[in-house]
PDB file of C-alpha atoms in Angstrom:
ATOM      1  CA  MET V   1     -13.674   9.755  37.476  1.00 94.00           C
ATOM      2  CA  CYS V   2     -14.982   6.512  35.994  1.00 94.00           C
ATOM      3  CA  THR V   3     -18.596   5.342  35.978  1.00 94.00           C
ATOM      4  CA  ALA V   4     -18.096   1.995  34.196  1.00 95.00           C
ATOM      5  CA  GLY V   5     -19.702  -1.096  35.695  1.00 94.00           C
ATOM      6  CA  PRO V   6     -20.015  -4.862  35.225  1.00 93.00           C
ATOM      7  CA  ARG V   7     -22.046  -4.494  32.021  1.00 93.00           C
ATOM      8  CA  ASP V   8     -19.480  -2.282  30.292  1.00 94.00           C
ATOM      9  CA  ARG V   9     -17.031  -3.949  27.924  1.00 91.00           C
ATOM     10  CA  THR V  10     -13.313  -3.539  28.624  1.00 91.00           C
ATOM     11  CA  PHE V  11     -11.081  -2.346  25.818  1.00 92.00           C
ATOM     12  CA  GLU V  12      -7.345  -2.178  25.280  1.00 95.00           C
ATOM     13  CA  GLU V  13      -5.542   1.110  25.863  1.00 96.00           C
ATOM     14  CA  GLU V  14      -1.897   2.158  25.759  1.00 97.00           C
ATOM     15  CA  HIS V  15       0.178   4.207  28.179  1.00 97.00           C
ATOM     16  CA  ALA V  16       1.593   7.088  26.132  1.00 96.00           C
ATOM     17  CA  ARG V  17       3.813   8.175  29.041  1.00 97.00           C
ATOM     18  CA  VAL V  18       4.921   6.898  32.417  1.00 98.00           C
ATOM     19  CA  ASN V  19       1.664   6.818  34.362  1.00 98.00           C
ATOM     20  CA  ILE V  20       1.173   6.667  38.124  1.00 98.00           C
ATOM     21  CA  ALA V  21      -2.374   6.811  39.522  1.00 98.00           C
ATOM     22  CA  ILE V  22      -3.550   6.831  43.140  1.00 97.00           C
ATOM     23  CA  VAL V  23      -6.896   5.106  43.678  1.00 97.00           C
ATOM     24  CA  ALA V  24      -8.919   7.512  45.819  1.00 95.00           C
ATOM     25  CA  GLY V  25     -12.184   5.564  45.746  1.00 95.00           C
ATOM     26  CA  GLY V  26     -13.886   2.508  44.255  1.00 96.00           C
ATOM     27  CA  THR V  27     -12.271  -0.595  42.807  1.00 97.00           C
ATOM     28  CA  PHE V  28     -11.337  -1.967  39.383  1.00 96.00           C
ATOM     29  CA  GLN V  29      -9.225  -4.667  37.801  1.00 96.00           C
ATOM     30  CA  TYR V  30      -6.109  -3.592  35.970  1.00 96.00           C
ATOM     31  CA  ARG V  31      -4.474  -5.931  33.447  1.00 95.00           C
ATOM     32  CA  SER V  32      -1.039  -5.135  32.055  1.00 94.00           C
ATOM     33  CA  ARG V  33       2.027  -7.016  30.905  1.00 92.00           C
ATOM     34  CA  ALA V  34       2.875  -7.632  34.575  1.00 91.00           C
ATOM     35  CA  GLY V  35      -0.423  -9.464  35.171  1.00 92.00           C
ATOM     36  CA  ARG V  36      -3.879  -8.742  36.598  1.00 93.00           C
ATOM     37  CA  GLU V  37      -4.301  -6.728  39.784  1.00 95.00           C
ATOM     38  CA  LEU V  38      -7.242  -5.602  41.918  1.00 96.00           C
ATOM     39  CA  MET V  39      -6.966  -1.833  42.448  1.00 97.00           C
ATOM     40  CA  THR V  40      -8.354  -0.667  45.794  1.00 97.00           C
ATOM     41  CA  PRO V  41      -8.427   2.697  47.609  1.00 96.00           C
ATOM     42  CA  GLY V  42      -4.898   3.627  48.665  1.00 96.00           C
ATOM     43  CA  SER V  43      -3.215   1.438  46.053  1.00 97.00           C
ATOM     44  CA  VAL V  44      -1.171   2.899  43.192  1.00 98.00           C
ATOM     45  CA  LEU V  45      -1.406   1.946  39.508  1.00 98.00           C
ATOM     46  CA  LEU V  46       1.858   1.862  37.526  1.00 97.00           C
ATOM     47  CA  GLY V  47       2.220   2.061  33.754  1.00 97.00           C
ATOM     48  CA  ASN V  48       5.250   2.045  31.469  1.00 97.00           C
ATOM     49  CA  PRO V  49       5.209   4.072  28.221  1.00 97.00           C
ATOM     50  CA  GLY V  50       4.124   2.039  25.204  1.00 96.00           C
ATOM     51  CA  GLU V  51       2.595  -0.664  27.434  1.00 96.00           C
ATOM     52  CA  CYS V  52      -0.914  -1.921  26.624  1.00 97.00           C
ATOM     53  CA  PHE V  53      -3.453  -2.353  29.407  1.00 97.00           C
ATOM     54  CA  GLU V  54      -7.130  -2.892  30.223  1.00 97.00           C
ATOM     55  CA  CYS V  55      -9.267  -1.672  33.122  1.00 96.00           C
ATOM     56  CA  GLY V  56     -12.441  -3.568  34.038  1.00 95.00           C
ATOM     57  CA  HIS V  57     -15.232  -3.225  36.585  1.00 95.00           C
ATOM     58  CA  GLU V  58     -16.508  -6.796  36.627  1.00 91.00           C
ATOM     59  CA  HIS V  59     -17.433  -6.718  40.320  1.00 90.00           C
ATOM     60  CA  GLY V  60     -18.472  -3.133  41.091  1.00 90.00           C
ATOM     61  CA  ALA V  61     -19.236   0.174  39.382  1.00 93.00           C
ATOM     62  CA  GLY V  62     -17.056   3.270  39.311  1.00 94.00           C
ATOM     63  CA  ASP V  63     -13.780   4.528  40.719  1.00 96.00           C
ATOM     64  CA  ARG V  64     -11.919   7.755  41.383  1.00 96.00           C
ATOM     65  CA  CYS V  65      -8.200   8.201  40.692  1.00 97.00           C
ATOM     66  CA  ILE V  66      -5.574  10.938  40.907  1.00 96.00           C
ATOM     67  CA  SER V  67      -3.386  10.377  37.863  1.00 96.00           C
ATOM     68  CA  PHE V  68       0.085  11.729  37.124  1.00 97.00           C
ATOM     69  CA  GLY V  69       1.807  11.449  33.728  1.00 97.00           C
ATOM     70  CA  TYR V  70       5.513  11.931  32.972  1.00 98.00           C
ATOM     71  CA  SER V  71       7.547  12.009  29.792  1.00 97.00           C
ATOM     72  CA  PRO V  72      10.073   9.132  29.815  1.00 96.00           C
ATOM     73  CA  GLU V  73      13.036  11.536  29.857  1.00 96.00           C
ATOM     74  CA  TYR V  74      11.682  13.545  32.786  1.00 96.00           C
ATOM     75  CA  PHE V  75      10.839  10.390  34.733  1.00 97.00           C
ATOM     76  CA  GLU V  76      14.352   9.000  34.185  1.00 96.00           C
ATOM     77  CA  ARG V  77      15.801  12.120  35.791  1.00 95.00           C
ATOM     78  CA  ILE V  78      13.497  11.764  38.812  1.00 96.00           C
ATOM     79  CA  ALA V  79      14.348   8.057  39.143  1.00 95.00           C
ATOM     80  CA  ALA V  80      18.077   8.777  38.981  1.00 95.00           C
ATOM     81  CA  ASP V  81      17.810  11.489  41.658  1.00 95.00           C
ATOM     82  CA  ALA V  82      15.754   9.105  43.820  1.00 93.00           C
ATOM     83  CA  GLY V  83      18.522   6.471  43.612  1.00 92.00           C
ATOM     84  CA  ALA V  84      16.383   3.878  41.820  1.00 89.00           C
ATOM     85  CA  ARG V  85      18.157   0.825  40.414  1.00 83.00           C
ATOM     86  CA  ARG V  86      15.755   0.613  37.468  1.00 84.00           C
ATOM     87  CA  VAL V  87      13.340   2.956  35.705  1.00 89.00           C
ATOM     88  CA  GLU V  88      10.827   0.524  34.201  1.00 93.00           C
ATOM     89  CA  PHE V  89       8.147  -0.815  36.530  1.00 95.00           C
ATOM     90  CA  GLY V  90       8.124  -4.590  36.923  1.00 93.00           C
ATOM     91  CA  THR V  91       4.710  -4.640  38.597  1.00 94.00           C
ATOM     92  CA  GLY V  92       1.413  -2.991  37.699  1.00 95.00           C
ATOM     93  CA  ARG V  93       0.355  -2.123  41.239  1.00 96.00           C
ATOM     94  CA  LEU V  94       1.670  -1.004  44.584  1.00 97.00           C
ATOM     95  CA  PRO V  95      -0.742  -2.078  47.346  1.00 95.00           C
ATOM     96  CA  ALA V  96      -1.832   0.241  50.161  1.00 95.00           C
ATOM     97  CA  ILE V  97       1.393  -0.080  52.157  1.00 94.00           C
ATOM     98  CA  ALA V  98       2.972   2.211  54.777  1.00 92.00           C
ATOM     99  CA  PRO V  99       5.781   3.724  52.626  1.00 93.00           C
ATOM    100  CA  LEU V 100       3.106   5.243  50.355  1.00 94.00           C
ATOM    101  CA  SER V 101       0.737   6.489  53.073  1.00 94.00           C
ATOM    102  CA  GLY V 102       2.134  10.013  53.397  1.00 92.00           C
ATOM    103  CA  VAL V 103       2.134  11.015  49.743  1.00 93.00           C
ATOM    104  CA  VAL V 104      -1.201   9.258  49.083  1.00 94.00           C
ATOM    105  CA  ALA V 105      -2.843  11.110  51.997  1.00 92.00           C
ATOM    106  CA  ARG V 106      -1.407  14.465  50.847  1.00 91.00           C
ATOM    107  CA  ALA V 107      -2.728  13.893  47.324  1.00 93.00           C
ATOM    108  CA  CYS V 108      -6.201  12.941  48.599  1.00 90.00           C
ATOM    109  CA  ALA V 109      -6.197  16.051  50.829  1.00 88.00           C
ATOM    110  CA  GLY V 110      -5.359  18.130  47.749  1.00 88.00           C
ATOM    111  CA  LEU V 111      -8.710  17.194  46.199  1.00 85.00           C
ATOM    112  CA  ASN V 112     -10.482  19.104  48.971  1.00 76.00           C
ATOM    113  CA  ARG V 113      -8.074  21.985  49.467  1.00 74.00           C
ATOM    114  CA  GLU V 114      -7.372  25.165  47.540  1.00 72.00           C
ATOM    115  CA  GLY V 115      -3.773  25.823  46.545  1.00 71.00           C
ATOM    116  CA  ALA V 116      -2.438  22.255  46.651  1.00 77.00           C
ATOM    117  CA  SER V 117       0.941  22.007  44.906  1.00 88.00           C
ATOM    118  CA  TRP V 118       0.329  19.262  42.356  1.00 93.00           C
ATOM    119  CA  GLU V 119       3.747  19.772  40.773  1.00 93.00           C
ATOM    120  CA  GLU V 120       5.469  19.017  44.092  1.00 93.00           C
ATOM    121  CA  LEU V 121       3.146  16.066  44.710  1.00 94.00           C
ATOM    122  CA  SER V 122       3.919  14.685  41.246  1.00 96.00           C
ATOM    123  CA  LEU V 123       7.648  14.695  42.044  1.00 96.00           C
ATOM    124  CA  GLN V 124       7.133  13.096  45.462  1.00 95.00           C
ATOM    125  CA  MET V 125       4.808  10.457  43.997  1.00 96.00           C
ATOM    126  CA  ALA V 126       7.218   9.531  41.206  1.00 97.00           C
ATOM    127  CA  ALA V 127      10.213   9.265  43.531  1.00 96.00           C
ATOM    128  CA  ARG V 128       8.367   7.201  46.118  1.00 95.00           C
ATOM    129  CA  ALA V 129       6.758   4.906  43.534  1.00 96.00           C
ATOM    130  CA  VAL V 130      10.014   4.095  41.751  1.00 95.00           C
ATOM    131  CA  GLN V 131      11.752   3.437  45.089  1.00 94.00           C
ATOM    132  CA  VAL V 132       9.011   1.187  46.485  1.00 94.00           C
ATOM    133  CA  ALA V 133       8.359  -0.671  43.202  1.00 94.00           C
ATOM    134  CA  GLN V 134      11.885  -2.091  43.213  1.00 90.00           C
ATOM    135  CA  ASP V 135      10.959  -4.404  46.088  1.00 86.00           C
ATOM    136  CA  VAL V 136       7.359  -5.306  45.124  1.00 86.00           C
ATOM    137  CA  ALA V 137       6.756  -8.402  43.018  1.00 78.00           C
ATOM    138  CA  PRO V 138       3.679  -8.822  40.792  1.00 76.00           C
ATOM    139  CA  SER V 139       0.780 -10.591  42.497  1.00 77.00           C
ATOM    140  CA  VAL V 140      -0.132 -14.171  41.670  1.00 75.00           C
ATOM    141  CA  GLU V 141      -3.294 -14.145  39.549  1.00 80.00           C
ATOM    142  CA  ALA V 142      -6.292 -15.175  41.647  1.00 84.00           C
ATOM    143  CA  PRO V 143      -9.504 -16.953  40.569  1.00 85.00           C
ATOM    144  CA  ALA V 144     -12.335 -14.647  39.472  1.00 85.00           C
ATOM    145  CA  GLY V 145     -14.570 -15.863  42.307  1.00 90.00           C
ATOM    146  CA  ALA V 146     -11.982 -14.907  44.932  1.00 92.00           C
ATOM    147  CA  VAL V 147     -11.472 -11.471  43.340  1.00 94.00           C
ATOM    148  CA  ALA V 148     -15.253 -10.907  43.389  1.00 94.00           C
ATOM    149  CA  ARG V 149     -15.447 -11.763  47.113  1.00 94.00           C
ATOM    150  CA  VAL V 150     -12.542  -9.472  48.049  1.00 95.00           C
ATOM    151  CA  THR V 151     -13.917  -6.657  45.868  1.00 95.00           C
ATOM    152  CA  ARG V 152     -17.258  -6.915  47.660  1.00 94.00           C
ATOM    153  CA  ILE V 153     -15.532  -6.690  51.047  1.00 95.00           C
ATOM    154  CA  VAL V 154     -13.302  -3.767  50.012  1.00 96.00           C
ATOM    155  CA  ARG V 155     -16.337  -1.814  48.843  1.00 95.00           C
ATOM    156  CA  ARG V 156     -18.136  -2.698  52.090  1.00 93.00           C
ATOM    157  CA  ILE V 157     -15.186  -1.296  54.076  1.00 93.00           C
ATOM    158  CA  GLU V 158     -15.155   1.844  51.950  1.00 92.00           C
ATOM    159  CA  ARG V 159     -18.862   2.438  52.591  1.00 91.00           C
ATOM    160  CA  GLU V 160     -18.483   2.067  56.381  1.00 87.00           C
ATOM    161  CA  PRO V 161     -14.802   2.585  57.275  1.00 81.00           C
ATOM    162  CA  ASP V 162     -15.563   3.398  60.930  1.00 78.00           C
ATOM    163  CA  ALA V 163     -17.847   0.387  61.532  1.00 82.00           C
ATOM    164  CA  GLU V 164     -16.867  -2.486  63.827  1.00 85.00           C
ATOM    165  CA  LEU V 165     -15.394  -4.742  61.132  1.00 87.00           C
ATOM    166  CA  THR V 166     -13.973  -7.935  62.618  1.00 92.00           C
ATOM    167  CA  ILE V 167     -12.312 -10.710  60.605  1.00 93.00           C
ATOM    168  CA  GLU V 168     -15.124 -13.066  61.590  1.00 94.00           C
ATOM    169  CA  ARG V 169     -17.824 -10.663  60.378  1.00 93.00           C
ATOM    170  CA  LEU V 170     -16.058  -9.900  57.077  1.00 95.00           C
ATOM    171  CA  ALA V 171     -15.305 -13.587  56.482  1.00 95.00           C
ATOM    172  CA  GLU V 172     -18.955 -14.455  57.044  1.00 94.00           C
ATOM    173  CA  GLU V 173     -19.963 -11.793  54.506  1.00 92.00           C
ATOM    174  CA  ALA V 174     -17.427 -13.200  52.029  1.00 93.00           C
ATOM    175  CA  ARG V 175     -18.756 -16.729  52.742  1.00 92.00           C
ATOM    176  CA  LEU V 176     -15.321 -18.029  53.693  1.00 93.00           C
ATOM    177  CA  SER V 177     -13.785 -19.377  56.883  1.00 95.00           C
ATOM    178  CA  PRO V 178     -11.837 -16.671  58.800  1.00 94.00           C
ATOM    179  CA  TYR V 179      -8.475 -18.308  58.020  1.00 95.00           C
ATOM    180  CA  HIS V 180      -9.242 -18.767  54.322  1.00 94.00           C
ATOM    181  CA  PHE V 181     -10.601 -15.227  54.092  1.00 95.00           C
ATOM    182  CA  LEU V 182      -7.438 -13.806  55.687  1.00 95.00           C
ATOM    183  CA  ARG V 183      -5.214 -15.646  53.176  1.00 94.00           C
ATOM    184  CA  VAL V 184      -7.327 -14.741  50.145  1.00 95.00           C
ATOM    185  CA  PHE V 185      -7.681 -11.076  51.106  1.00 96.00           C
ATOM    186  CA  GLU V 186      -3.942 -10.612  51.680  1.00 95.00           C
ATOM    187  CA  ALA V 187      -3.045 -12.417  48.444  1.00 93.00           C
ATOM    188  CA  ILE V 188      -5.353 -10.205  46.372  1.00 95.00           C
ATOM    189  CA  ALA V 189      -5.215  -6.832  48.186  1.00 94.00           C
ATOM    190  CA  GLY V 190      -1.531  -7.039  49.122  1.00 93.00           C
ATOM    191  CA  VAL V 191      -2.184  -6.336  52.824  1.00 94.00           C
ATOM    192  CA  THR V 192      -4.163  -8.030  55.596  1.00 95.00           C
ATOM    193  CA  PRO V 193      -7.742  -6.877  56.357  1.00 95.00           C
ATOM    194  CA  HIS V 194      -6.580  -5.297  59.626  1.00 94.00           C
ATOM    195  CA  GLN V 195      -3.778  -3.384  57.876  1.00 94.00           C
ATOM    196  CA  TYR V 196      -6.139  -2.322  55.106  1.00 95.00           C
ATOM    197  CA  ILE V 197      -8.836  -0.966  57.443  1.00 94.00           C
ATOM    198  CA  ARG V 198      -6.372   0.749  59.801  1.00 94.00           C
ATOM    199  CA  ARG V 199      -4.477   2.348  56.893  1.00 94.00           C
ATOM    200  CA  MET V 200      -7.696   3.547  55.240  1.00 94.00           C
ATOM    201  CA  ARG V 201      -8.792   5.206  58.502  1.00 94.00           C
ATOM    202  CA  LEU V 202      -5.384   6.831  59.002  1.00 95.00           C
ATOM    203  CA  ARG V 203      -5.275   8.140  55.409  1.00 93.00           C
ATOM    204  CA  ASP V 204      -8.742   9.594  55.863  1.00 93.00           C
ATOM    205  CA  ALA V 205      -7.669  11.228  59.122  1.00 94.00           C
ATOM    206  CA  ALA V 206      -4.494  12.655  57.559  1.00 94.00           C
ATOM    207  CA  ALA V 207      -6.440  14.067  54.603  1.00 90.00           C
ATOM    208  CA  ARG V 208      -8.966  15.705  56.938  1.00 91.00           C
ATOM    209  CA  LEU V 209      -6.240  17.215  59.119  1.00 91.00           C
ATOM    210  CA  ALA V 210      -4.467  18.617  56.065  1.00 86.00           C
ATOM    211  CA  ALA V 211      -7.586  20.042  54.424  1.00 82.00           C
ATOM    212  CA  SER V 212      -9.612  21.382  57.362  1.00 80.00           C
ATOM    213  CA  ARG V 213      -9.370  23.010  60.790  1.00 82.00           C
ATOM    214  CA  MET V 214     -11.002  20.137  62.668  1.00 87.00           C
ATOM    215  CA  LYS V 215      -9.772  19.238  66.136  1.00 93.00           C
ATOM    216  CA  ILE V 216      -7.498  16.208  66.293  1.00 94.00           C
ATOM    217  CA  SER V 217      -9.808  14.514  68.815  1.00 94.00           C
ATOM    218  CA  ASP V 218     -12.826  15.017  66.526  1.00 94.00           C
ATOM    219  CA  VAL V 219     -10.974  13.605  63.536  1.00 94.00           C
ATOM    220  CA  ALA V 220      -9.835  10.589  65.568  1.00 94.00           C
ATOM    221  CA  LEU V 221     -13.399   9.789  66.650  1.00 92.00           C
ATOM    222  CA  ASP V 222     -14.880  10.401  63.189  1.00 91.00           C
ATOM    223  CA  CYS V 223     -12.337   8.012  61.641  1.00 91.00           C
ATOM    224  CA  GLY V 224     -13.134   5.110  63.950  1.00 89.00           C
ATOM    225  CA  PHE V 225     -10.544   5.559  66.718  1.00 90.00           C
ATOM    226  CA  GLY V 226     -12.220   5.432  70.099  1.00 84.00           C
ATOM    227  CA  ASP V 227      -9.104   6.542  71.963  1.00 87.00           C
ATOM    228  CA  VAL V 228      -7.106   9.670  71.014  1.00 92.00           C
ATOM    229  CA  SER V 229      -3.824   8.398  72.499  1.00 93.00           C
ATOM    230  CA  ASN V 230      -4.154   5.204  70.444  1.00 93.00           C
ATOM    231  CA  PHE V 231      -4.840   7.340  67.365  1.00 95.00           C
ATOM    232  CA  ASN V 232      -1.737   9.460  68.039  1.00 95.00           C
ATOM    233  CA  ARG V 233       0.458   6.344  68.340  1.00 95.00           C
ATOM    234  CA  ALA V 234      -0.977   4.793  65.186  1.00 95.00           C
ATOM    235  CA  PHE V 235      -0.625   8.052  63.265  1.00 95.00           C
ATOM    236  CA  ARG V 236       3.004   8.481  64.272  1.00 95.00           C
ATOM    237  CA  GLY V 237       3.744   4.885  63.334  1.00 94.00           C
ATOM    238  CA  GLU V 238       2.201   5.337  59.879  1.00 94.00           C
ATOM    239  CA  PHE V 239       3.440   8.823  58.949  1.00 94.00           C
ATOM    240  CA  GLY V 240       6.538   9.262  61.117  1.00 93.00           C
ATOM    241  CA  MET V 241       5.163  12.329  62.923  1.00 94.00           C
ATOM    242  CA  SER V 242       2.358  13.329  65.272  1.00 95.00           C
ATOM    243  CA  PRO V 243      -1.002  14.582  63.958  1.00 95.00           C
ATOM    244  CA  ARG V 244      -0.093  18.116  65.135  1.00 93.00           C
ATOM    245  CA  GLN V 245       3.233  18.044  63.272  1.00 94.00           C
ATOM    246  CA  TRP V 246       1.404  16.768  60.172  1.00 93.00           C
ATOM    247  CA  MET V 247      -1.039  19.694  60.337  1.00 89.00           C
ATOM    248  CA  ARG V 248       1.805  22.217  60.636  1.00 87.00           C
ATOM    249  CA  ARG V 249       3.644  20.710  57.657  1.00 81.00           C
TER     250      ARG V 249
END
């Protein structure tokens, strides 16, 4: 849990181990050797041992992360078993993309559920992160003004994930044309606004299904899906299984 805000000074820290952190809520800027990245809910922070970094909250206060730490030797064994070509991360962030959705949703569900197996989740997270990171390049550093606009929109989406959030409405709030907003958002967040909103709703639904006994139809409606059949199709496309199969697993 972090409560830092725009008035708090950033300071340099160092990763003592291999660090992987899932952003469960809020936003912050993460600067490492790989560059500067905007961390948003669903994205994953990556840190190599001995690497210096800074975290800042220039455009919004507070965040919540689920952080895993690994000794270099242990992480090398996981990476080798996962078939990774390289152990060291070449990027500081993995955006909220589909290959991470399952393990991110399971970890977020674990925050609200007794008996979650964090050891198993730590292995799954490490293997998936090292596999996905091989094909993700560092983001191009964006102007501070653009980062501020996208941060404001991301926090708006987080506050009202089930609201009717069209590109035109979000672009107007960001004070950009729809086309410019689409380009800027994707460049900074790593996914399009539509992908970001849909994935956030599906992660929320998956976490609820894993941590409670709610009906699938109720979860679908609560998470902004007006049609249960559409929710089932989207869920299967994101997680590779139906909501009922997810609950059983």
